[in-house]
mmCIF file with all atom_site columns, C-alpha atoms in Angstrom:
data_model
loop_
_atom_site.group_PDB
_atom_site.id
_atom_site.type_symbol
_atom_site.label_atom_id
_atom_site.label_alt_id
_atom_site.label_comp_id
_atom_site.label_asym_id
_atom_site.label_entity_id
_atom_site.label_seq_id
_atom_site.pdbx_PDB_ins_code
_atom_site.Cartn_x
_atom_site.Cartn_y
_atom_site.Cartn_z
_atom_site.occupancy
_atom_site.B_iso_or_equiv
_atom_site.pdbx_formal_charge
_atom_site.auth_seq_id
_atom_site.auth_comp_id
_atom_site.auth_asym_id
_atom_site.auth_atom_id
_atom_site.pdbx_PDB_model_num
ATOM 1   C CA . UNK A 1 1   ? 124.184 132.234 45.545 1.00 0.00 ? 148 UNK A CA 1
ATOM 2   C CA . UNK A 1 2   ? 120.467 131.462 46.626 1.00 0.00 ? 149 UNK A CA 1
ATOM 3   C CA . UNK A 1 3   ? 119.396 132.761 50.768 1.00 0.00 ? 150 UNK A CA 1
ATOM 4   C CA . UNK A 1 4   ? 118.983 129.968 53.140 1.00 0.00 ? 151 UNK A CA 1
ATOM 5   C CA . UNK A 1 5   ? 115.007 129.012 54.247 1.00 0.00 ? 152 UNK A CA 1
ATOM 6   C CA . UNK A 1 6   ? 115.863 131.489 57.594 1.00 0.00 ? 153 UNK A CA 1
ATOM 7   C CA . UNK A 1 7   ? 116.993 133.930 55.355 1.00 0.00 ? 154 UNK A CA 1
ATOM 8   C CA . UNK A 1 8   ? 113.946 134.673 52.942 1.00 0.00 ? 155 UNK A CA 1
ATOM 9   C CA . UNK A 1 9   ? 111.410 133.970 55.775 1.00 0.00 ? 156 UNK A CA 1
ATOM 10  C CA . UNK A 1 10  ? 112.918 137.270 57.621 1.00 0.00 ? 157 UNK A CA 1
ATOM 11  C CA . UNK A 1 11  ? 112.972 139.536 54.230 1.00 0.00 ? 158 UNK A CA 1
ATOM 12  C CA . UNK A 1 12  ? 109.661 137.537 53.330 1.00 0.00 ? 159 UNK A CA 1
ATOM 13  C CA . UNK A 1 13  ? 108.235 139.004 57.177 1.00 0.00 ? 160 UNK A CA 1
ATOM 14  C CA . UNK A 1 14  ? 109.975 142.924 56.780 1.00 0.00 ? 161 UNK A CA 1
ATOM 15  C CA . UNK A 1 15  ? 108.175 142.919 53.213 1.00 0.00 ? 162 UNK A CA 1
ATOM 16  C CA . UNK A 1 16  ? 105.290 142.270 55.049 1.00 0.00 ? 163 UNK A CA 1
ATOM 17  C CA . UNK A 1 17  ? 105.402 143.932 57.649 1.00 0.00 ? 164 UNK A CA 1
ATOM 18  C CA . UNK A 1 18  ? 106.149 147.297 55.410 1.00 0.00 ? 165 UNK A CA 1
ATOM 19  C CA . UNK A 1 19  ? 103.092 146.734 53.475 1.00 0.00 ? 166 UNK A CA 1
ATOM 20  C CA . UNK A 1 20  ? 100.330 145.990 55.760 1.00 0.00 ? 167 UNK A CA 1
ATOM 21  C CA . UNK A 1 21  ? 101.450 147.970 58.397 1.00 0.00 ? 168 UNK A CA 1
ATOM 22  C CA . UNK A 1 22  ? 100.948 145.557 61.038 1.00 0.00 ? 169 UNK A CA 1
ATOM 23  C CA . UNK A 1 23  ? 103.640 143.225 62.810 1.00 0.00 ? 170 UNK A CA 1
ATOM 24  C CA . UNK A 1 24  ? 104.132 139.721 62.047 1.00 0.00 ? 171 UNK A CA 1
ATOM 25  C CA . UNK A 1 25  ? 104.615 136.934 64.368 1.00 0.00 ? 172 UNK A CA 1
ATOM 26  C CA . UNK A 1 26  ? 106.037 133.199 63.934 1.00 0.00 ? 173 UNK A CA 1
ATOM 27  C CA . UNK A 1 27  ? 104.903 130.683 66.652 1.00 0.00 ? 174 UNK A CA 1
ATOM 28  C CA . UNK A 1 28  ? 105.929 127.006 66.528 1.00 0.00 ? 175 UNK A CA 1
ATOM 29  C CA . UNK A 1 29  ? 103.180 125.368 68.344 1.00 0.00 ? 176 UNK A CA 1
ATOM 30  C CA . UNK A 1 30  ? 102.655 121.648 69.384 1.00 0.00 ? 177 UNK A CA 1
ATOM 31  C CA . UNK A 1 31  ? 99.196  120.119 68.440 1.00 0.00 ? 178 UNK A CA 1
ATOM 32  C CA . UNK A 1 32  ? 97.794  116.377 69.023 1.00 0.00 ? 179 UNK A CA 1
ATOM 33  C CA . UNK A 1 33  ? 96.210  117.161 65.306 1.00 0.00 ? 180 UNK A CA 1
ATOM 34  C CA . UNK A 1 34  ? 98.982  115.381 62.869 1.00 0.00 ? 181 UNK A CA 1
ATOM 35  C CA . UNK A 1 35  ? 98.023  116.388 60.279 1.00 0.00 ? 182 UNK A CA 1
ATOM 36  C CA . UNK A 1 36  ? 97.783  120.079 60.921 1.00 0.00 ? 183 UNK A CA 1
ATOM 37  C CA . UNK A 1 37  ? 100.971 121.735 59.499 1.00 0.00 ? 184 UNK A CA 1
ATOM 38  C CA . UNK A 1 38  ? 100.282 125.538 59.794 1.00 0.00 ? 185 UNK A CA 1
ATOM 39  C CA . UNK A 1 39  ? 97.879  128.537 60.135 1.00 0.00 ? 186 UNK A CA 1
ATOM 40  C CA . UNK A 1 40  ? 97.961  132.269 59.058 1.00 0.00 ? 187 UNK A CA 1
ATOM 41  C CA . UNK A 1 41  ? 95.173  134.603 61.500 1.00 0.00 ? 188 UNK A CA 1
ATOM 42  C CA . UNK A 1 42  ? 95.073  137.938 61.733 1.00 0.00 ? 189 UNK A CA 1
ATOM 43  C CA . UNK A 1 43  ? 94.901  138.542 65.749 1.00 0.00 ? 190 UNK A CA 1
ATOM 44  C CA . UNK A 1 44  ? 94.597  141.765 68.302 1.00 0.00 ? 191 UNK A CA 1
ATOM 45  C CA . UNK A 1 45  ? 96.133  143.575 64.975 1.00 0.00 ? 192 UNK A CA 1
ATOM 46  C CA . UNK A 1 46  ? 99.104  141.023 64.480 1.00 0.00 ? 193 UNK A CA 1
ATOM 47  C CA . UNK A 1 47  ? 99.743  138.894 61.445 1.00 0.00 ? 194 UNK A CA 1
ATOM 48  C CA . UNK A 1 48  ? 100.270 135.442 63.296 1.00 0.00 ? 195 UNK A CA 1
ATOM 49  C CA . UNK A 1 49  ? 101.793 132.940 61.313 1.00 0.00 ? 196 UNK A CA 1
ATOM 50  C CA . UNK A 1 50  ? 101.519 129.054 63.530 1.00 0.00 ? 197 UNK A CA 1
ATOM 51  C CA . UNK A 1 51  ? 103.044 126.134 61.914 1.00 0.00 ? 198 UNK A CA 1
ATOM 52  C CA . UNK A 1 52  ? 103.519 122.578 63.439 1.00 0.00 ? 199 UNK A CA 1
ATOM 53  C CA . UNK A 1 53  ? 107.111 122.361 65.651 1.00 0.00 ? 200 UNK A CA 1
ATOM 54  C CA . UNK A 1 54  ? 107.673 119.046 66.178 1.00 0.00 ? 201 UNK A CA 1
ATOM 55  C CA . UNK A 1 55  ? 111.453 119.005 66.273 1.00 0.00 ? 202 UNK A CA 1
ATOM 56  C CA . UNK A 1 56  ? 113.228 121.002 68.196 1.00 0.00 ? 203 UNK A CA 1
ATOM 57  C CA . UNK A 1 57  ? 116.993 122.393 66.298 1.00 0.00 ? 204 UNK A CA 1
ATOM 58  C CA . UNK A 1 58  ? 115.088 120.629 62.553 1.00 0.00 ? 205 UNK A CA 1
ATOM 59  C CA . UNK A 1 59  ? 113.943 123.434 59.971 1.00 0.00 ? 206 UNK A CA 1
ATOM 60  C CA . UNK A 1 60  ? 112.014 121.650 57.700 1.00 0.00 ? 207 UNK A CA 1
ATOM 61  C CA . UNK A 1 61  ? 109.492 124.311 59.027 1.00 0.00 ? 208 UNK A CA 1
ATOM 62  C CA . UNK A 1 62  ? 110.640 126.572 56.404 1.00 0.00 ? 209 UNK A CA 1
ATOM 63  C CA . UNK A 1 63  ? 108.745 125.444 53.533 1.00 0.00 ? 210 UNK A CA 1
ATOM 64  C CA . UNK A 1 64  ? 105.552 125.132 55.610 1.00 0.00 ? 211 UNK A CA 1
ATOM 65  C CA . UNK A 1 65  ? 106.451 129.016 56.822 1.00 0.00 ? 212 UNK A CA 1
ATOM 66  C CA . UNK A 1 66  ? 107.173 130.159 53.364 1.00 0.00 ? 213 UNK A CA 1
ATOM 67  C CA . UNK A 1 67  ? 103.943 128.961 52.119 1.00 0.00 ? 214 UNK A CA 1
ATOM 68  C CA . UNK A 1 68  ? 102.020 130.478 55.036 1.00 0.00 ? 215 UNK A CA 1
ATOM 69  C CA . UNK A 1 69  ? 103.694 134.149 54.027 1.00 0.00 ? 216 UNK A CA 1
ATOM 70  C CA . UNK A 1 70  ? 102.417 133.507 50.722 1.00 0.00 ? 217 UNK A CA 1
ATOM 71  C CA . UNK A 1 71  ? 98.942  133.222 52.163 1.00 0.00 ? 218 UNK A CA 1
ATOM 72  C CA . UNK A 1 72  ? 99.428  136.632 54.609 1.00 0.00 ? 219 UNK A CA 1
ATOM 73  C CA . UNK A 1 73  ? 101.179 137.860 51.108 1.00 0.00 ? 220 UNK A CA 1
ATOM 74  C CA . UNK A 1 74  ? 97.666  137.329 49.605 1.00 0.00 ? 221 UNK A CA 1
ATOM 75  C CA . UNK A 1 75  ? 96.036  139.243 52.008 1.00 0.00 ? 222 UNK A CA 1
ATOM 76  C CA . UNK A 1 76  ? 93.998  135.893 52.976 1.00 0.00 ? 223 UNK A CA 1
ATOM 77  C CA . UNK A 1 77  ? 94.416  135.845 56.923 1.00 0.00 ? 224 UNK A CA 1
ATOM 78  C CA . UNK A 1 78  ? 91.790  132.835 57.582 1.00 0.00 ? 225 UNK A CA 1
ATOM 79  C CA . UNK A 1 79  ? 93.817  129.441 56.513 1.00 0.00 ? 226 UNK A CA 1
ATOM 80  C CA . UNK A 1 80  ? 95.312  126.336 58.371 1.00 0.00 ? 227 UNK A CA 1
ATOM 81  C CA . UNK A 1 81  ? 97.061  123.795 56.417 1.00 0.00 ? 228 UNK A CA 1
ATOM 82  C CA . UNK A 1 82  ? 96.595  120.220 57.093 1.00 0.00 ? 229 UNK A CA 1
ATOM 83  C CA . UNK A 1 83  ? 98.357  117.399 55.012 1.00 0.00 ? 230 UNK A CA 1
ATOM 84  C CA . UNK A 1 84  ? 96.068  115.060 53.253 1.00 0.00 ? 231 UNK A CA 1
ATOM 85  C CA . UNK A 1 85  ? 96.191  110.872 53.572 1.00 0.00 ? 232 UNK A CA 1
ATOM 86  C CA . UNK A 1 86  ? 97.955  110.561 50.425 1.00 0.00 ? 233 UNK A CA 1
ATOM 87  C CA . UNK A 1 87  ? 100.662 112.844 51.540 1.00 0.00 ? 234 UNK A CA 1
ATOM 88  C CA . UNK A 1 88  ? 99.415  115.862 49.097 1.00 0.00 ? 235 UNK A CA 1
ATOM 89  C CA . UNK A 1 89  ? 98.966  119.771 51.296 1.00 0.00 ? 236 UNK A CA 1
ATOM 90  C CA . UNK A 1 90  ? 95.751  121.197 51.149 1.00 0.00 ? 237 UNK A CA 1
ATOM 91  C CA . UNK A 1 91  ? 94.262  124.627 52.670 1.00 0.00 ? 238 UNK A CA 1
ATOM 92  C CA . UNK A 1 92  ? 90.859  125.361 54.414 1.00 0.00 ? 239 UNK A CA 1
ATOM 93  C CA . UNK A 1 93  ? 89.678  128.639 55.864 1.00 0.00 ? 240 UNK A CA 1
ATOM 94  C CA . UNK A 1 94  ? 89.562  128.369 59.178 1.00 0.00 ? 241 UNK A CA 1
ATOM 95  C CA . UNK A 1 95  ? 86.192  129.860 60.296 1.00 0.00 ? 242 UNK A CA 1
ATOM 96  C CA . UNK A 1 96  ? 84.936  126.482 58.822 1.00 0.00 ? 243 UNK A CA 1
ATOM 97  C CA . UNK A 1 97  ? 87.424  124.165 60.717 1.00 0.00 ? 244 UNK A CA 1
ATOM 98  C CA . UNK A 1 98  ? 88.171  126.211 63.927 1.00 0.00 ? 245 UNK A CA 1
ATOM 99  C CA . UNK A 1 99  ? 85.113  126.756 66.005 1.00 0.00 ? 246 UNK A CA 1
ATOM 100 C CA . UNK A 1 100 ? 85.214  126.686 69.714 1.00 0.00 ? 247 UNK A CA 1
ATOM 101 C CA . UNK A 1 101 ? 88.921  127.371 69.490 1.00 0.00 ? 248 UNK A CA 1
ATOM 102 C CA . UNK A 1 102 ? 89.896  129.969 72.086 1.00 0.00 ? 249 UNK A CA 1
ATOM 103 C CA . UNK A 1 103 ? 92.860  132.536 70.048 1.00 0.00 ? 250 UNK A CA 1
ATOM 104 C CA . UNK A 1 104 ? 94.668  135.294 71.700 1.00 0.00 ? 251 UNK A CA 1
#
């Protein structure tokens, strides 16, 4: 029997969690940018993984969280995800694409 999305995004976060030592946090967050779909930052010694909530009670979210976590996983902390025009994901690091941006 495979885990639901909700289910390997928390054992996905403890594994985390247990190896860098620091806590994670999910945050839905509502941006006029549509094609932003997520970012991983490392902030005031939290893991913060953002990804675009549009739809409140709809967890298509989970594929856009897994593939944050295997960012964090990665030990790269700098990335937002944006989709492209021809419907394809891509990643930047965000000290290119986020200036003036106030964070926690």
């Amino acid at each position: 029997m495979s885990q639901s999305g909700a289910a390997r995004v928390e054992e996905r976060v403890r594994r985390l969690e247990q190896a860098t030592g620091k806590p994670v946090v999910l945050r839905g967050v509502k941006v006029p940018e549509r094609a932003f779909r997520g970012r991983v930052s490392l902030q005031a010694g939290l893991i913060v993984l953002e990804y675009r909530d549009e739809t409140a009670g709809y967890f298509w979210h989970y594929s856009i969280l897994e593939e944050l976590l295997g960012y964090a996983e990665a030990g790269q902390y700098d990335v937002v995800l944006y989709e492209k025009e021809a419907g394809k994901n891509h990643a930047k690091s965000s000290t290119r694409i986020l200036r003036g941006i106030t964070r926690l």
